[in-house]
Structure formats: structure tokens, C-alpha cells
CSV table of C-alpha atoms in Angstrom, one decimal:
chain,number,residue,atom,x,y,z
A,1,UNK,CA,93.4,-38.7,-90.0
A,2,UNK,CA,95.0,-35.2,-91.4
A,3,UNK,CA,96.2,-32.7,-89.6
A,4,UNK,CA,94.6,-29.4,-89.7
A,5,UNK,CA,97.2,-26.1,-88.8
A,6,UNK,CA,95.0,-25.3,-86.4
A,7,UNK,CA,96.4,-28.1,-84.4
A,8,UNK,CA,99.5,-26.5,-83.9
A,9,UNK,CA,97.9,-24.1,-80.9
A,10,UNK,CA,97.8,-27.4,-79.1
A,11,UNK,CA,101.7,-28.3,-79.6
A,12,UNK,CA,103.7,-29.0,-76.5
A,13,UNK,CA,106.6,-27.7,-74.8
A,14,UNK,CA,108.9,-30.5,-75.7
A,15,UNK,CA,110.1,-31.9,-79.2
A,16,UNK,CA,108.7,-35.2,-80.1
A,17,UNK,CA,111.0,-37.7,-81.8
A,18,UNK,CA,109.1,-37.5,-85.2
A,19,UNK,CA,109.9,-33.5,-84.6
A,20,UNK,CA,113.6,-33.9,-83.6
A,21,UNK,CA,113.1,-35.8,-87.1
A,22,UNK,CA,112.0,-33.0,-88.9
A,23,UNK,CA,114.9,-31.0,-87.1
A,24,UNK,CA,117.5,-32.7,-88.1
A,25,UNK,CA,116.7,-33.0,-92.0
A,26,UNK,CA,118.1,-29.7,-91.9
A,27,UNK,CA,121.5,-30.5,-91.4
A,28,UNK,CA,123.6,-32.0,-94.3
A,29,UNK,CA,124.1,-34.7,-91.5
A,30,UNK,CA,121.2,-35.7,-89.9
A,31,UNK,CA,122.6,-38.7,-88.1
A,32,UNK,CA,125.1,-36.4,-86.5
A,33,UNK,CA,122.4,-33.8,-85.4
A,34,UNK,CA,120.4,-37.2,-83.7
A,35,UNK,CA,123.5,-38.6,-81.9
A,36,UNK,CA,124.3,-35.0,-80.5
A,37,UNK,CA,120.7,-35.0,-79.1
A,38,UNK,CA,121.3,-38.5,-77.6
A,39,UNK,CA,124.1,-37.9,-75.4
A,40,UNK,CA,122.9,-34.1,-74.8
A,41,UNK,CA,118.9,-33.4,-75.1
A,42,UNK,CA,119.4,-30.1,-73.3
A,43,UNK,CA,121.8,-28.8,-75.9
A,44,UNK,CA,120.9,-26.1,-78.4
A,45,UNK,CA,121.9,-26.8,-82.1
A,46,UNK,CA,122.7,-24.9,-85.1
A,47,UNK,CA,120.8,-25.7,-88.1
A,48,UNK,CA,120.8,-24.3,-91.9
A,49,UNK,CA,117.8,-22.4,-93.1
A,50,UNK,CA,116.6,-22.8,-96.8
A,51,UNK,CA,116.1,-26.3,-96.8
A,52,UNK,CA,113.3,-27.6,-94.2
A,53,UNK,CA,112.2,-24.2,-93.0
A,54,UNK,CA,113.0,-20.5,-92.8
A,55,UNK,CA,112.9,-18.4,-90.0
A,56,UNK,CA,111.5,-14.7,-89.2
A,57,UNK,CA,112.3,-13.2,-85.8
A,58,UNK,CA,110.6,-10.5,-84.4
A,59,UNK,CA,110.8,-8.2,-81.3
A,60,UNK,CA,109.3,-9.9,-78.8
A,61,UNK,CA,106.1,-7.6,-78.6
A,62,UNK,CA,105.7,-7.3,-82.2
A,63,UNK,CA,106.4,-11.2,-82.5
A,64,UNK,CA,103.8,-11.9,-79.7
A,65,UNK,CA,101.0,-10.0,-81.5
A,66,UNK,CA,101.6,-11.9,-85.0
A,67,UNK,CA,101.7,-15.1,-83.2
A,68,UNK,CA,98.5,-14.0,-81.7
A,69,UNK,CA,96.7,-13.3,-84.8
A,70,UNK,CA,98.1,-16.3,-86.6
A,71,UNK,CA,96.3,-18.5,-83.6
A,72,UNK,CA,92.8,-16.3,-83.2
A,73,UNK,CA,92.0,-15.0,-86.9
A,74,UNK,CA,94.6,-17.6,-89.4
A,75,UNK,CA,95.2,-20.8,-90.1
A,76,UNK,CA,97.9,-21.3,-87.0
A,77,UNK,CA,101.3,-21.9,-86.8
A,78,UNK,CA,103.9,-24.2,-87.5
A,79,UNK,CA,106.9,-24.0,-84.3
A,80,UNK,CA,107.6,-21.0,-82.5
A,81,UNK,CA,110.5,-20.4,-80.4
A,82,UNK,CA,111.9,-17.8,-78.2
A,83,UNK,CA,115.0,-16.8,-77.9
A,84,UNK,CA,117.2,-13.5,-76.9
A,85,UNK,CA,114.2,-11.1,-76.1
A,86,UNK,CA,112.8,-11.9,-79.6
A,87,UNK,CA,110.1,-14.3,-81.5
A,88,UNK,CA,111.5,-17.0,-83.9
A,89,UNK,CA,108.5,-18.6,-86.3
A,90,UNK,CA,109.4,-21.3,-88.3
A,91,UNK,CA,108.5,-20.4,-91.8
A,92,UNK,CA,108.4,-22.2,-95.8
A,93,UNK,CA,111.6,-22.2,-97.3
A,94,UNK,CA,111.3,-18.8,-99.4
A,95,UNK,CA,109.4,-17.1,-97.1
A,96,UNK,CA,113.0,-15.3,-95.8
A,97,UNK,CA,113.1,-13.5,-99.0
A,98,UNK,CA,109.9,-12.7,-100.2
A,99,UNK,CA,108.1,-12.0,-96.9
A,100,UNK,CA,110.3,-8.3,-96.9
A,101,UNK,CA,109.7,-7.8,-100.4
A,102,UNK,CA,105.6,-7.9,-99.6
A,103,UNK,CA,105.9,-6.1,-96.4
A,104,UNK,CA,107.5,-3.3,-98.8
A,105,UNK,CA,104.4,-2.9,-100.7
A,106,UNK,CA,101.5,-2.9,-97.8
A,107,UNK,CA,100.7,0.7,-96.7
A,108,UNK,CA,101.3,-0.7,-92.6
A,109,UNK,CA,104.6,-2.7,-93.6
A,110,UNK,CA,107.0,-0.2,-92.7
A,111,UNK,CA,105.4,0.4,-89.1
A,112,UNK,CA,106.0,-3.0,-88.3
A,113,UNK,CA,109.3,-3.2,-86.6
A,114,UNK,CA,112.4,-5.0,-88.4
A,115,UNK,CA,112.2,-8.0,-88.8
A,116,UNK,CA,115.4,-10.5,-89.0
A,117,UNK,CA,114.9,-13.3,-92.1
A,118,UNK,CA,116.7,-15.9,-91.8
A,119,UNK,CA,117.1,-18.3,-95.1
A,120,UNK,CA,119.0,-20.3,-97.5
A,121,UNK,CA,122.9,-19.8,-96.7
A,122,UNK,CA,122.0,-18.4,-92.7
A,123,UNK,CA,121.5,-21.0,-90.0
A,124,UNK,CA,120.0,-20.3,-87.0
A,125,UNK,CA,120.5,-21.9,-83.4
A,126,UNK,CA,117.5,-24.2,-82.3
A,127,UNK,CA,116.4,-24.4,-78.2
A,128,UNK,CA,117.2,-27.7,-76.9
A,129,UNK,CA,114.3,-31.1,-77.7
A,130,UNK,CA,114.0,-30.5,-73.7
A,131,UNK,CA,114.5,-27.1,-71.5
A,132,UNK,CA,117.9,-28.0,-69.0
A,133,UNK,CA,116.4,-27.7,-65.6
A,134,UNK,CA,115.7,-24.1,-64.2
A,135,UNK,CA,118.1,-22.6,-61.7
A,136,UNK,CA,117.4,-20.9,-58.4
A,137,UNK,CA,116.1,-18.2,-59.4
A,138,UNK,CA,113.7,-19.3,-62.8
A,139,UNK,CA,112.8,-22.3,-60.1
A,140,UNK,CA,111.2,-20.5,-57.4
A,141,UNK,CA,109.6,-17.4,-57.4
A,142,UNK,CA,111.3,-14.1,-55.7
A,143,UNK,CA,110.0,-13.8,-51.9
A,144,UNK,CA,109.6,-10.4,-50.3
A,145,UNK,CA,113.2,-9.3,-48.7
A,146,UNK,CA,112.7,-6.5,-45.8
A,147,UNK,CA,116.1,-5.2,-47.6
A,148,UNK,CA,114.6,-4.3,-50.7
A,149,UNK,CA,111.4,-3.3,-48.9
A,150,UNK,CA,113.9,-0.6,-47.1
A,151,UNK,CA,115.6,0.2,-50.2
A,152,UNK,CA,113.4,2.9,-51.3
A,153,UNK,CA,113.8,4.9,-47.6
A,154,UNK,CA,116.0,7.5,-47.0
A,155,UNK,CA,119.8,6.3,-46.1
A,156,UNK,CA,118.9,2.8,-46.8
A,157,UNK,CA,121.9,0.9,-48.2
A,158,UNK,CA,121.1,0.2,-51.8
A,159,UNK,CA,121.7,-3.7,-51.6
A,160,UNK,CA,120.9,-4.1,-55.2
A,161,UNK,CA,124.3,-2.4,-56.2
A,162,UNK,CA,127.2,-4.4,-56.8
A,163,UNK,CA,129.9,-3.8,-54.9
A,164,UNK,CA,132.9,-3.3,-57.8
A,165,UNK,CA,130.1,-0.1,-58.6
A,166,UNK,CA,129.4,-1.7,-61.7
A,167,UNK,CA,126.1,-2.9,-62.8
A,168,UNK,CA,125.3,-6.2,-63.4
A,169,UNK,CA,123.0,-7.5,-66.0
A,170,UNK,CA,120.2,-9.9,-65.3
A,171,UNK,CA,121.0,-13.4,-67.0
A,172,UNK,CA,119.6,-14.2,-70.4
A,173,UNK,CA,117.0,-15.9,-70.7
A,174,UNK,CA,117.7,-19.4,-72.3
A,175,UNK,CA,116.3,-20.4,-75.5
A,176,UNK,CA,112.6,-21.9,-75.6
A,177,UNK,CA,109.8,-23.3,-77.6
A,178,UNK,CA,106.9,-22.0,-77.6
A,179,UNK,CA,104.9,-24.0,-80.0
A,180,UNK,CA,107.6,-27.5,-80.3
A,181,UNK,CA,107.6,-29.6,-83.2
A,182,UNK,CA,106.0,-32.4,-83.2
A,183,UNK,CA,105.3,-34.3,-86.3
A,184,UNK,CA,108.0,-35.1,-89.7
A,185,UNK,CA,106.1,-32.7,-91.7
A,186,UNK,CA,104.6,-29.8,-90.0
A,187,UNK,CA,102.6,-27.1,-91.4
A,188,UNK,CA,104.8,-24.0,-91.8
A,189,UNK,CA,103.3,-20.1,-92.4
A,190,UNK,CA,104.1,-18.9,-95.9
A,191,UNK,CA,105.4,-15.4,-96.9
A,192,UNK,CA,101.7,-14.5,-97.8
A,193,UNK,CA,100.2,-15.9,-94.3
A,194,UNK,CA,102.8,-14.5,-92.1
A,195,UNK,CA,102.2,-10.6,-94.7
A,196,UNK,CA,98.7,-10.6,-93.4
A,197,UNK,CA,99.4,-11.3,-89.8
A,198,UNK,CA,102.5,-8.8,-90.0
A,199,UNK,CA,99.9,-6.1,-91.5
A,200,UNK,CA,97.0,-6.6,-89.0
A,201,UNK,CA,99.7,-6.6,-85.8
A,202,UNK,CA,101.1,-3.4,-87.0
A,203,UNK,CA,97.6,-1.9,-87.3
A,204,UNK,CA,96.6,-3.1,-83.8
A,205,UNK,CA,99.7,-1.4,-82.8
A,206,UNK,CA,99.6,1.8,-84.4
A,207,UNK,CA,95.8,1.9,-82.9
A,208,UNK,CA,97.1,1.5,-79.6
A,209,UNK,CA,98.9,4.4,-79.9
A,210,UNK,CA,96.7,6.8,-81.6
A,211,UNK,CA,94.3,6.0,-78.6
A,212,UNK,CA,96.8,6.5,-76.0
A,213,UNK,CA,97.8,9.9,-77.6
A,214,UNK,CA,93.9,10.7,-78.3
A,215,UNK,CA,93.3,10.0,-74.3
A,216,UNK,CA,96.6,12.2,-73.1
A,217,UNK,CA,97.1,15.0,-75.6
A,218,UNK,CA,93.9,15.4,-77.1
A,219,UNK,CA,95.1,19.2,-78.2
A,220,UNK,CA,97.8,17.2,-80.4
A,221,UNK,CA,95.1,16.3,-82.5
A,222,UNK,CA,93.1,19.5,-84.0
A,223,UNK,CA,90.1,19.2,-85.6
């Protein structure tokens, strides 16, 4: 039976072995790629673009609202990942360089934020077949502490400061899929696909923030 893109929304959150397949015939050496994942499914890998796929990351917000058109009002998506605050989609090979060329041309393509295209000659790191097991604090959720319930009174010790006076940032969080793969040959988003969804989030967008400026500064606005 084919395989419609729409059945992508219904990918899980773990590579499959015919999608570590599809991986790994990125690398100029598959078989090294497959024997790393053996001994070390929870390891993150480094592939080339260009070949099997291309990659566009977006901001996070931005890349959530693509994504979100892609699945609602498209034809889907091939894998999505998530990685350092921003959106990875797995693209055709080409899409890296044309998809900026066509965003150039659409009326909303410069509202849409940057976006980071990654193709033939870049290589991008991959999350892991299977996430490595959550720590303390992804594990369990955060319980109330009377401390930080205190911490907003006056001459309550702020317990949230380090005590060198520095300030600590809050661990990254590790690399994910969001849609895994799971089949040899997935269906990827082409530069034209991934144009219209680009266009349509930056117009939901910018019509968020008309309406928010409408609603608070309605004097901004004469006429």
C-alpha cells in the first residue's frame, strides 16, 4: 500500500530501523554511521546535507507555526527535529538553496525570521535513534518549594542566586525528534511546499501583531 505525506503527522518519537537506514545513506560510510548507533543509540551524529535531504531551521516560534501549517492546510511533513531553541525540517536536496531565493520574491518573505539552510557541503548534527533517559529535573515535574514561595517577600533570601554572584544558565535542552523517521524513503517538503508554508506563517504572524497593536494603541492607527 503507498504512503501518503499525510502519514507523517502520525510518525513516532523514535527512529525505526528502515529510518536509521535512510539516516545513514547520508554519510559517505553508512556502515560506520550503523555500528556507531549499535554500541551507542543515544548518541547524536553528524551527517552531510546535499545528498539524502537538506535541512531548514527556524526559530522555534516561527518553526512551530510552519510545521503547523504544513500538518493542517499541506501535504505534511517529512522528519522534524528540535534542537537548540530552534526547528530543524528535513527538506529535498536543493531545497537549501532555492527555498531563500523564493522567499526573496514573496511580498511576506522578508517578515519571516532568518532562516538557517543547511545543504550540499554543510552537515548538520542528527538527535540520537532514541532520547538518553531524562534527568532529575526533565524526569519529574518542579513541586512547590515554601523557599521560592517566600522569595518574592521583603528580606527573603533570594535562593535562586548562586552563590559565586554569578548567574547560571538553565541546561540546554538536548536534541529531539519531533516527527522521527521511519521508512528508507520518506517524503521530504520541497523548496516550493515549505515557500507556501513560510508565506502563510509569516502572515499569521504579522496579523497577530497588527491585532495586538489595533487592541492597545488604537490612536497608532489613524484613520
Amino acid at each position: 500500500m503507498s504512503r501518503s505525506p499525510q502519514d507523517s503527522l502520525h510518525t513516532a518519537a523514535f527512529v525505526t530501523p528502515a529510518g536509521a537506514d535512510w539516516l545513514a545513506s547520508a554519510s559517505a560510510s553508512p556502515r560506520g554511521v550503523q555500528a556507531l548507533w549499535a554500541t551507542a543509540p543515544t548518541a547524536p551524529v553528524t551527517l552531510p546535507c546535499g545528498t539524502a535531504f537538506d535541512v531548514i531551521s527556524m526559530d522555534a516560534l516561527f518553526g512551530r507555526r510552519v510545521v503547523g501549517r504544513l500538518w493542517t492546510d499541506g501535504p505534511g511533513t517529512g522528519p522534524v527535529a528540535a534542537q537548540g531553541g530552534r526547528v530543524m525540517l528535513f527538506a529535498t536536496p536543493g531545497t537549501a538553496q532555492r527555498l531563500p531565493a523564493l522567499l526573496g520574491w514573496e511580498e511576506w518573505g522578508a517578515a519571516a525570521p532568518p532562516l538557517l539552510c543547511y545543504g550540499r557541503g554543510d552537515a548538520v548534527t542528527v538527535p540520537p535513534l532514541f532520547p538518553p533517559d531524562p534527568g532529575p529535573q526533565e524526569a519529574a515535574p518542579l513541586e512547590d518549594d515554601p523557599q521560592e514561595a517566600d522569595a518574592g517577600k521583603p528580606g527573603a533570601p533570594d535562593s535562586r542566586a548562586p552563590e559565586s554572584g554569578t548567574r547560571e544558565s538553565a541546561p540546554m535542552p538536548s536534541p529531539r525528534w519531533l516527527v522521527a523517521p521511519d521508512v528508507r524513503s520518506p517524503w521530504l517538503p520541497g523548496p516550493e511546499v515549505l515557500l507556501w508554508a513560510c508565506v502563510r506563517a509569516a502572515r499569521t504572524a504579522g496579523g497577530d501583531l497588527v491585532s495586538m497593536a489595533v487592541t492597545s494603541a488604537p490612536a497608532a492607527f489613524p484613520g
